[in-house]
Amino acid sequence: MTGVDSRSASALEATGDRSKPSARVAPANRPRRRRRKPIRQVLIRTHRWSALTLGLLLVIQCTTGAVLLYHGELFRASHGSFYQRTDAAPIVTTEQAVDLVRAADPDFDVGWVGSDGGVIAVGNRGSTAAYAVDPGTGRINARAGLTDGVLGWLVNLHDCAFGCLRYVGTVPAVNGKAPILDVTWAYLILGGLGVLLVLLAVSGAAVWWPSLKRIRHGFRVRTNKGRFARDRDLHNVIGILGVPFLLMWGITGIAFEFPAVEQAWLAVTGGNAVTEMPNDTFTPRPTAPQRPPVSIGEASTIALQQVPGRLAYLKLPGEKADYYRASIAGAYSPYAHRAFYSGDVLVYINARDSADIKVVDSSHDRPVANTFYDKVFRPAHFGWLVNGWWRIIWLLLGLTPAALAVTGISTWLVKRRTRRNARTLRAGRDSVT
């Protein structure tokens, strides 16, 4: 995880990180150190210069991602009035909550209803705002924006490179098409950062590898050998411990922007590269127009009968989709700790035919590789499959690029200063002779 070759490192460590290099002359019979193999030299240079040139962007991307691991908790903490509720037994159903919001704000285009933090959330179709209803009293709490504020700005930066139109801070220019590739600049930036993260993790691990006999030396931190040795060891240890998570974030980050990468990953791991299977879509069968519509309460009951668990949210029928889409969080839900949209099993219900139902669950009728990708690998990117305490591991490893940047720049500056001092010393000797 370092761009410093062993010859320079040994010389720097021997001096104890002093600004003036030692004038001691090596014995004549001292064996010359072997030159590194060309491939290793290429890896070192690739790791060093890609980190120095694009590392700042990667640090910003990973650090904002680390903050957003706690998006749900931060949203709840910053919207206290939205989550006000009594401890009384619920007397208001989700359907009644929708009716209350529609009566209070007729212009609010209700698109979904769900639960979060003990309140009933009623959101609009654009998923940009929501009302909260106290189920114990039926009181409507404050309306909350879901895409504005500091959190909205961070989501737009991390998820969209400021290309999400419904979030605050949008820069329309990044939605323009990039040359050659048929993708937007936002997709190219985010996908490129994912590639950079994978490149740095792989090249860093290859440079770090100390051989099996010396494997324990790869995990030591020498605190008594000067700044260079200490920061170099910290860089190596922090980097190698973070490699599994950095690779996971890099690969899934690329796949979010370029579906071909997801397909390639599934093909290599033995899965089905067709990521959207025919049974993932739902087309309601024709019904008589005079048939009474299925109510919100009926749709909720039907969904929970099909998949036992917690109804995370229910998307209501609209002009383009004449059906309900219920999201259920079962016994194992990889998005359980996400705010509002925490389900992972979908139940489609025809809005005019309660018998016309389809359940879509990636753990059924899928190769193991597809199930692992959908239920573990991709959700691991967000950390929502574990609670807030376990997510501290994600948080610390998400800050790895920032720590690597600090230690990497420190060792690079020491090495650069030492070389400059050595050149100055040689020039002084030459002028004397």
Coordinates of C-alpha atoms in Angstrom, one line a residue, residues 20-390:
K20 CA 20.3 15.6 6.7
P21 CA 21.3 12.2 5.2
S22 CA 24.2 10.4 6.8
A23 CA 27.6 10.9 5.3
R24 CA 28.7 7.4 6.3
V25 CA 30.3 5.4 3.4
A26 CA 29.1 1.9 2.9
P27 CA 31.7 -0.9 3.1
A28 CA 33.2 -1.9 -0.2
N29 CA 32.3 -5.5 0.3
R30 CA 28.6 -4.7 1.0
P31 CA 26.4 -6.6 -1.5
R32 CA 24.4 -4.5 -3.9
R33 CA 20.7 -4.7 -3.4
R34 CA 18.8 -6.4 -6.2
R35 CA 16.8 -4.1 -8.5
R36 CA 13.1 -4.5 -8.4
K37 CA 11.4 -6.4 -11.1
P38 CA 9.9 -4.2 -13.9
I39 CA 6.3 -5.3 -13.1
R40 CA 6.8 -4.3 -9.4
Q41 CA 8.2 -1.0 -10.4
V42 CA 5.2 -0.4 -12.6
L43 CA 2.9 -1.2 -9.8
I44 CA 4.7 1.1 -7.4
R45 CA 4.6 4.0 -9.9
T46 CA 0.9 3.3 -10.8
H47 CA -0.1 3.2 -7.1
R48 CA 1.9 6.4 -6.3
W49 CA 0.9 8.7 -9.1
S50 CA -2.7 7.6 -9.4
A51 CA -3.0 8.3 -5.7
L52 CA -1.2 11.7 -5.9
T53 CA -3.2 12.9 -8.9
L54 CA -6.7 11.7 -8.2
G55 CA -6.5 10.7 -4.6
L56 CA -8.3 13.9 -3.3
L57 CA -11.5 13.1 -5.4
L58 CA -11.4 9.5 -4.0
V59 CA -11.0 10.7 -0.4
I60 CA -14.0 13.0 -0.9
Q61 CA -16.1 10.2 -2.4
C62 CA -15.2 7.7 0.3
T63 CA -15.5 10.2 3.2
T64 CA -19.0 11.3 2.2
G65 CA -19.9 7.7 1.8
A66 CA -18.7 7.0 5.3
V67 CA -21.0 9.8 6.6
L68 CA -24.0 8.5 4.6
L69 CA -23.7 5.1 6.3
Y70 CA -25.6 6.8 9.0
H71 CA -28.0 8.6 6.8
G72 CA -31.1 7.2 8.5
E73 CA -29.9 8.0 12.0
L74 CA -28.7 11.5 11.0
F75 CA -32.1 12.2 9.3
R76 CA -34.0 11.2 12.4
A77 CA -31.8 13.2 14.6
S78 CA -32.2 16.3 12.5
H79 CA -36.0 16.0 12.1
G80 CA -37.1 15.6 15.7
S81 CA -40.6 17.2 15.0
F82 CA -41.2 14.8 12.2
Y83 CA -40.9 11.8 14.6
Q84 CA -42.9 13.1 17.5
R85 CA -45.3 10.4 18.7
T86 CA -47.2 9.2 21.7
D87 CA -46.8 5.8 23.4
A88 CA -50.5 5.1 23.0
A89 CA -51.7 2.1 21.1
P90 CA -52.2 2.7 17.4
I91 CA -55.7 4.0 16.5
V92 CA -54.8 5.1 12.9
T93 CA -54.2 2.8 10.0
T94 CA -52.0 3.5 7.0
E95 CA -55.1 4.1 4.9
Q96 CA -56.5 6.6 7.4
A97 CA -53.1 8.3 7.5
V98 CA -53.2 8.8 3.8
D99 CA -56.7 10.2 4.0
L100 CA -55.7 12.6 6.7
V101 CA -52.7 13.9 4.7
R102 CA -54.9 14.3 1.6
A103 CA -57.5 16.3 3.5
A104 CA -54.8 18.5 5.1
D105 CA -52.9 19.1 1.9
P106 CA -55.0 18.5 -1.2
D107 CA -52.1 19.5 -3.5
F108 CA -49.8 16.9 -2.0
D109 CA -49.5 14.1 -4.6
V110 CA -49.4 11.0 -2.3
G111 CA -47.3 8.3 -3.9
W112 CA -46.4 5.9 -1.0
V113 CA -47.0 5.2 2.6
G114 CA -44.7 3.4 5.1
S115 CA -43.4 3.4 8.6
D116 CA -40.2 4.7 10.1
G117 CA -39.2 5.5 13.7
G118 CA -42.6 4.7 15.0
V119 CA -44.6 7.1 12.8
I120 CA -46.5 6.5 9.6
A121 CA -44.8 8.3 6.7
V122 CA -46.8 9.5 3.8
G123 CA -44.6 10.5 0.8
N124 CA -45.2 12.1 -2.6
R125 CA -44.6 10.4 -5.9
G126 CA -41.3 12.1 -6.5
S127 CA -40.0 10.9 -3.1
T128 CA -38.9 14.5 -2.3
A129 CA -41.1 15.1 0.7
A130 CA -43.2 13.3 3.3
Y131 CA -45.6 13.9 6.2
A132 CA -45.5 12.0 9.4
V133 CA -48.7 10.9 11.2
D134 CA -48.6 9.8 14.8
P135 CA -50.4 6.4 14.8
G136 CA -51.5 6.8 18.4
T137 CA -53.4 10.1 18.0
G138 CA -53.7 10.7 14.2
R139 CA -51.9 14.0 14.6
I140 CA -50.0 15.2 11.4
N141 CA -46.5 16.1 12.2
A142 CA -44.3 18.5 10.3
R143 CA -43.6 18.0 6.6
A144 CA -40.0 17.0 5.9
G145 CA -38.0 17.4 2.7
L146 CA -36.2 14.1 1.8
T147 CA -33.8 15.5 -0.7
D148 CA -32.7 18.9 0.7
G149 CA -30.4 20.1 3.4
V150 CA -26.9 19.0 4.1
L151 CA -27.8 15.3 3.8
G152 CA -29.5 15.9 0.4
W153 CA -26.4 17.7 -0.8
L154 CA -24.1 14.8 0.4
V155 CA -26.3 12.2 -1.3
N156 CA -26.2 14.2 -4.5
L157 CA -22.4 14.4 -4.3
H158 CA -21.8 10.8 -3.4
D159 CA -24.5 9.0 -5.4
C160 CA -24.9 11.3 -8.4
A161 CA -21.8 13.5 -8.7
F162 CA -24.3 16.4 -8.4
G163 CA -26.4 14.9 -11.3
C164 CA -29.6 14.0 -9.4
L165 CA -32.2 16.6 -10.4
R166 CA -34.5 16.1 -7.4
Y167 CA -31.7 16.7 -4.9
V168 CA -30.2 20.0 -3.7
G169 CA -27.0 21.1 -5.3
T170 CA -27.6 19.7 -8.8
V171 CA -25.1 20.8 -11.5
P172 CA -27.0 20.2 -14.9
A173 CA -23.7 20.1 -16.9
V174 CA -22.7 16.7 -15.4
N175 CA -25.8 15.2 -17.0
G176 CA -24.4 15.9 -20.5
K177 CA -23.0 13.1 -22.6
A178 CA -19.3 12.4 -22.3
P179 CA -17.4 12.0 -25.5
I180 CA -16.9 8.5 -27.0
L181 CA -18.7 6.6 -24.2
D182 CA -22.5 6.8 -24.3
V183 CA -22.8 7.8 -20.7
T184 CA -23.2 11.1 -18.8
W185 CA -20.3 12.9 -17.1
A186 CA -21.8 11.9 -13.7
Y187 CA -21.7 8.2 -14.6
L188 CA -18.2 8.5 -15.9
I189 CA -16.9 10.3 -12.8
L190 CA -18.4 7.9 -10.4
G191 CA -17.5 4.8 -12.4
G192 CA -14.0 6.2 -12.8
L193 CA -13.6 6.7 -9.1
G194 CA -14.7 3.1 -8.6
V195 CA -12.0 1.9 -11.1
L196 CA -9.4 4.1 -9.3
L197 CA -10.4 2.5 -5.9
V198 CA -10.0 -1.0 -7.3
L199 CA -6.7 -0.1 -9.0
L200 CA -5.2 1.4 -5.8
A201 CA -6.4 -1.6 -3.6
V202 CA -5.0 -4.2 -6.0
S203 CA -1.7 -2.4 -6.7
G204 CA -1.3 -1.5 -3.1
A205 CA -1.8 -5.1 -1.9
A206 CA 0.7 -6.3 -4.6
V207 CA 3.3 -3.8 -3.4
W208 CA 2.7 -4.6 0.2
W209 CA 3.1 -8.4 -0.1
P210 CA 6.2 -9.2 1.9
S211 CA 6.4 -13.0 1.1
L212 CA 5.1 -15.8 3.3
K213 CA 8.2 -16.0 5.4
R214 CA 8.0 -12.3 6.3
I215 CA 4.2 -12.0 6.4
R216 CA 4.3 -10.8 10.1
H217 CA 6.5 -7.9 9.1
G218 CA 3.7 -6.6 6.9
F219 CA 1.5 -5.9 10.0
R220 CA 4.1 -4.2 12.2
V221 CA 4.2 -0.5 13.1
R222 CA 7.6 0.8 14.2
T223 CA 7.1 3.8 16.4
N224 CA 10.7 4.2 17.4
K225 CA 12.3 4.5 13.9
G226 CA 11.3 8.0 13.0
R227 CA 8.4 9.6 11.1
F228 CA 9.1 7.9 7.8
A229 CA 9.1 4.3 9.1
R230 CA 6.1 4.9 11.3
D231 CA 3.9 6.5 8.6
R232 CA 5.1 3.9 6.0
D233 CA 4.1 1.0 8.3
L234 CA 0.8 2.7 9.2
H235 CA 0.1 3.2 5.5
N236 CA 0.8 -0.5 4.8
V237 CA -1.2 -1.9 7.8
I238 CA -4.2 0.4 7.3
G239 CA -4.3 -0.3 3.6
I240 CA -4.0 -4.1 3.7
L241 CA -6.7 -4.3 6.4
G242 CA -9.0 -2.2 4.3
V243 CA -8.5 -4.0 1.0
P244 CA -11.6 -6.3 1.2
F245 CA -13.9 -3.4 1.9
L246 CA -12.2 -1.1 -0.6
L247 CA -12.6 -3.8 -3.3
M248 CA -16.2 -4.3 -2.4
W249 CA -16.9 -0.6 -2.6
G250 CA -15.0 -0.2 -5.8
I251 CA -16.6 -3.1 -7.6
T252 CA -20.2 -2.3 -6.5
G253 CA -19.6 1.4 -7.2
I254 CA -18.5 0.6 -10.8
A255 CA -21.5 -1.8 -11.2
F256 CA -24.0 0.9 -10.1
E257 CA -22.8 3.1 -13.0
F258 CA -22.0 0.4 -15.6
P259 CA -24.4 -2.6 -15.5
A260 CA -22.0 -4.6 -17.8
V261 CA -19.6 -4.8 -14.8
E262 CA -22.4 -6.3 -12.7
Q263 CA -23.1 -8.8 -15.4
A264 CA -19.5 -9.7 -15.8
W265 CA -19.1 -10.2 -12.0
L266 CA -22.2 -12.5 -12.0
A267 CA -20.8 -14.5 -15.0
V268 CA -17.4 -15.0 -13.4
T269 CA -18.9 -16.1 -10.1
G270 CA -21.2 -18.6 -11.7
G271 CA -24.4 -16.6 -11.7
N272 CA -26.9 -15.5 -14.3
A273 CA -25.7 -12.4 -16.1
V274 CA -29.3 -11.5 -17.0
T275 CA -29.8 -9.2 -14.1
E276 CA -33.4 -8.4 -14.7
M277 CA -35.3 -11.6 -15.2
P278 CA -38.8 -11.8 -16.8
N279 CA -40.5 -12.4 -13.5
D280 CA -39.1 -9.2 -12.0
T281 CA -41.7 -7.2 -13.9
F282 CA -45.4 -7.1 -13.4
T283 CA -48.2 -6.4 -15.9
P284 CA -51.6 -6.5 -14.3
R285 CA -54.2 -8.6 -16.1
P286 CA -57.2 -6.7 -17.6
T287 CA -60.2 -6.3 -15.4
A288 CA -63.6 -4.9 -15.8
P289 CA -63.6 -1.1 -15.3
Q290 CA -66.5 -1.1 -13.0
R291 CA -64.8 -3.5 -10.6
P292 CA -64.1 -1.8 -7.2
P293 CA -60.5 -0.9 -6.6
V294 CA -58.4 -2.7 -4.0
S295 CA -58.0 -0.4 -0.9
I296 CA -54.7 0.5 0.7
G297 CA -55.6 -1.6 3.8
E298 CA -56.5 -4.6 1.6
A299 CA -53.2 -4.3 -0.3
S300 CA -51.2 -4.1 2.9
T301 CA -52.9 -7.2 4.3
I302 CA -52.4 -9.2 1.1
A303 CA -48.8 -8.3 0.9
L304 CA -48.1 -9.5 4.5
Q305 CA -50.1 -12.7 3.8
Q306 CA -47.8 -13.4 0.9
V307 CA -44.5 -12.5 2.7
P308 CA -44.5 -12.5 6.5
G309 CA -42.5 -9.6 8.0
R310 CA -42.7 -5.8 8.2
L311 CA -44.3 -3.6 5.6
A312 CA -41.6 -1.1 4.9
Y313 CA -43.6 0.9 2.4
L314 CA -46.4 0.6 -0.1
K315 CA -46.2 2.4 -3.4
L316 CA -49.7 3.4 -4.5
P317 CA -51.2 2.9 -8.0
G318 CA -50.6 5.7 -10.5
E319 CA -51.3 6.6 -14.1
K320 CA -48.4 4.6 -15.5
A321 CA -48.7 1.7 -13.0
D322 CA -52.2 0.4 -12.1
Y323 CA -51.0 -1.7 -9.2
Y324 CA -49.6 -1.6 -5.7
R325 CA -45.9 -2.4 -5.0
A326 CA -45.3 -3.5 -1.4
S327 CA -41.8 -3.7 0.0
I328 CA -41.5 -6.2 2.8
A329 CA -38.6 -6.6 5.2
G330 CA -38.5 -10.2 6.3
A331 CA -36.5 -12.1 9.0
Y332 CA -33.3 -11.2 7.1
S333 CA -33.5 -7.9 5.4
P334 CA -30.2 -6.4 4.0
Y335 CA -31.8 -2.9 4.0
A336 CA -33.4 -3.2 7.4
H337 CA -31.6 -0.1 8.8
R338 CA -32.4 2.2 5.9
A339 CA -34.9 5.0 6.5
F340 CA -38.3 4.6 4.8
Y341 CA -37.3 2.2 1.9
S342 CA -36.0 -0.7 4.0
G343 CA -37.7 -3.7 2.4
D344 CA -36.1 -6.2 0.0
V345 CA -39.0 -8.5 -1.1
L346 CA -41.5 -7.0 -3.5
V347 CA -45.2 -7.9 -3.7
Y348 CA -47.1 -6.6 -6.7
I349 CA -50.9 -6.4 -6.4
N350 CA -53.3 -5.5 -9.2
A351 CA -55.2 -2.4 -8.1
R352 CA -58.5 -3.9 -9.3
D353 CA -58.0 -7.6 -8.8
S354 CA -56.8 -8.8 -5.4
A355 CA -56.1 -12.3 -6.8
D356 CA -53.6 -11.0 -9.3
I357 CA -50.4 -11.0 -7.3
K358 CA -46.7 -11.5 -7.9
V359 CA -43.9 -11.9 -5.4
V360 CA -40.3 -11.0 -6.5
D361 CA -37.6 -12.2 -4.2
S362 CA -34.0 -12.5 -5.4
S363 CA -33.5 -15.4 -3.0
H364 CA -35.9 -17.5 -5.0
D365 CA -35.4 -19.0 -8.5
R366 CA -32.0 -17.5 -8.7
P367 CA -28.5 -18.9 -8.9
V368 CA -26.6 -18.7 -5.6
A369 CA -24.2 -16.0 -7.1
N370 CA -27.2 -13.8 -8.0
T371 CA -28.7 -14.2 -4.5
F372 CA -25.4 -13.4 -2.8
Y373 CA -24.9 -10.3 -5.0
D374 CA -28.5 -9.0 -4.3
K375 CA -28.7 -10.0 -0.6
V376 CA -25.1 -9.5 0.6
F377 CA -22.6 -8.0 -1.8
R378 CA -24.5 -5.0 -3.1
P379 CA -26.3 -4.1 0.3
A380 CA -22.8 -4.3 1.9
H381 CA -21.9 -1.1 0.0
F382 CA -24.3 0.9 2.1
G383 CA -23.9 -1.0 5.4
W384 CA -27.6 -1.1 6.1
L385 CA -27.6 -4.9 6.6
V386 CA -26.1 -4.4 10.1
N387 CA -27.1 -2.2 13.0
G388 CA -25.4 1.1 13.9
W389 CA -22.9 -0.5 16.2
W390 CA -21.6 -3.0 13.7

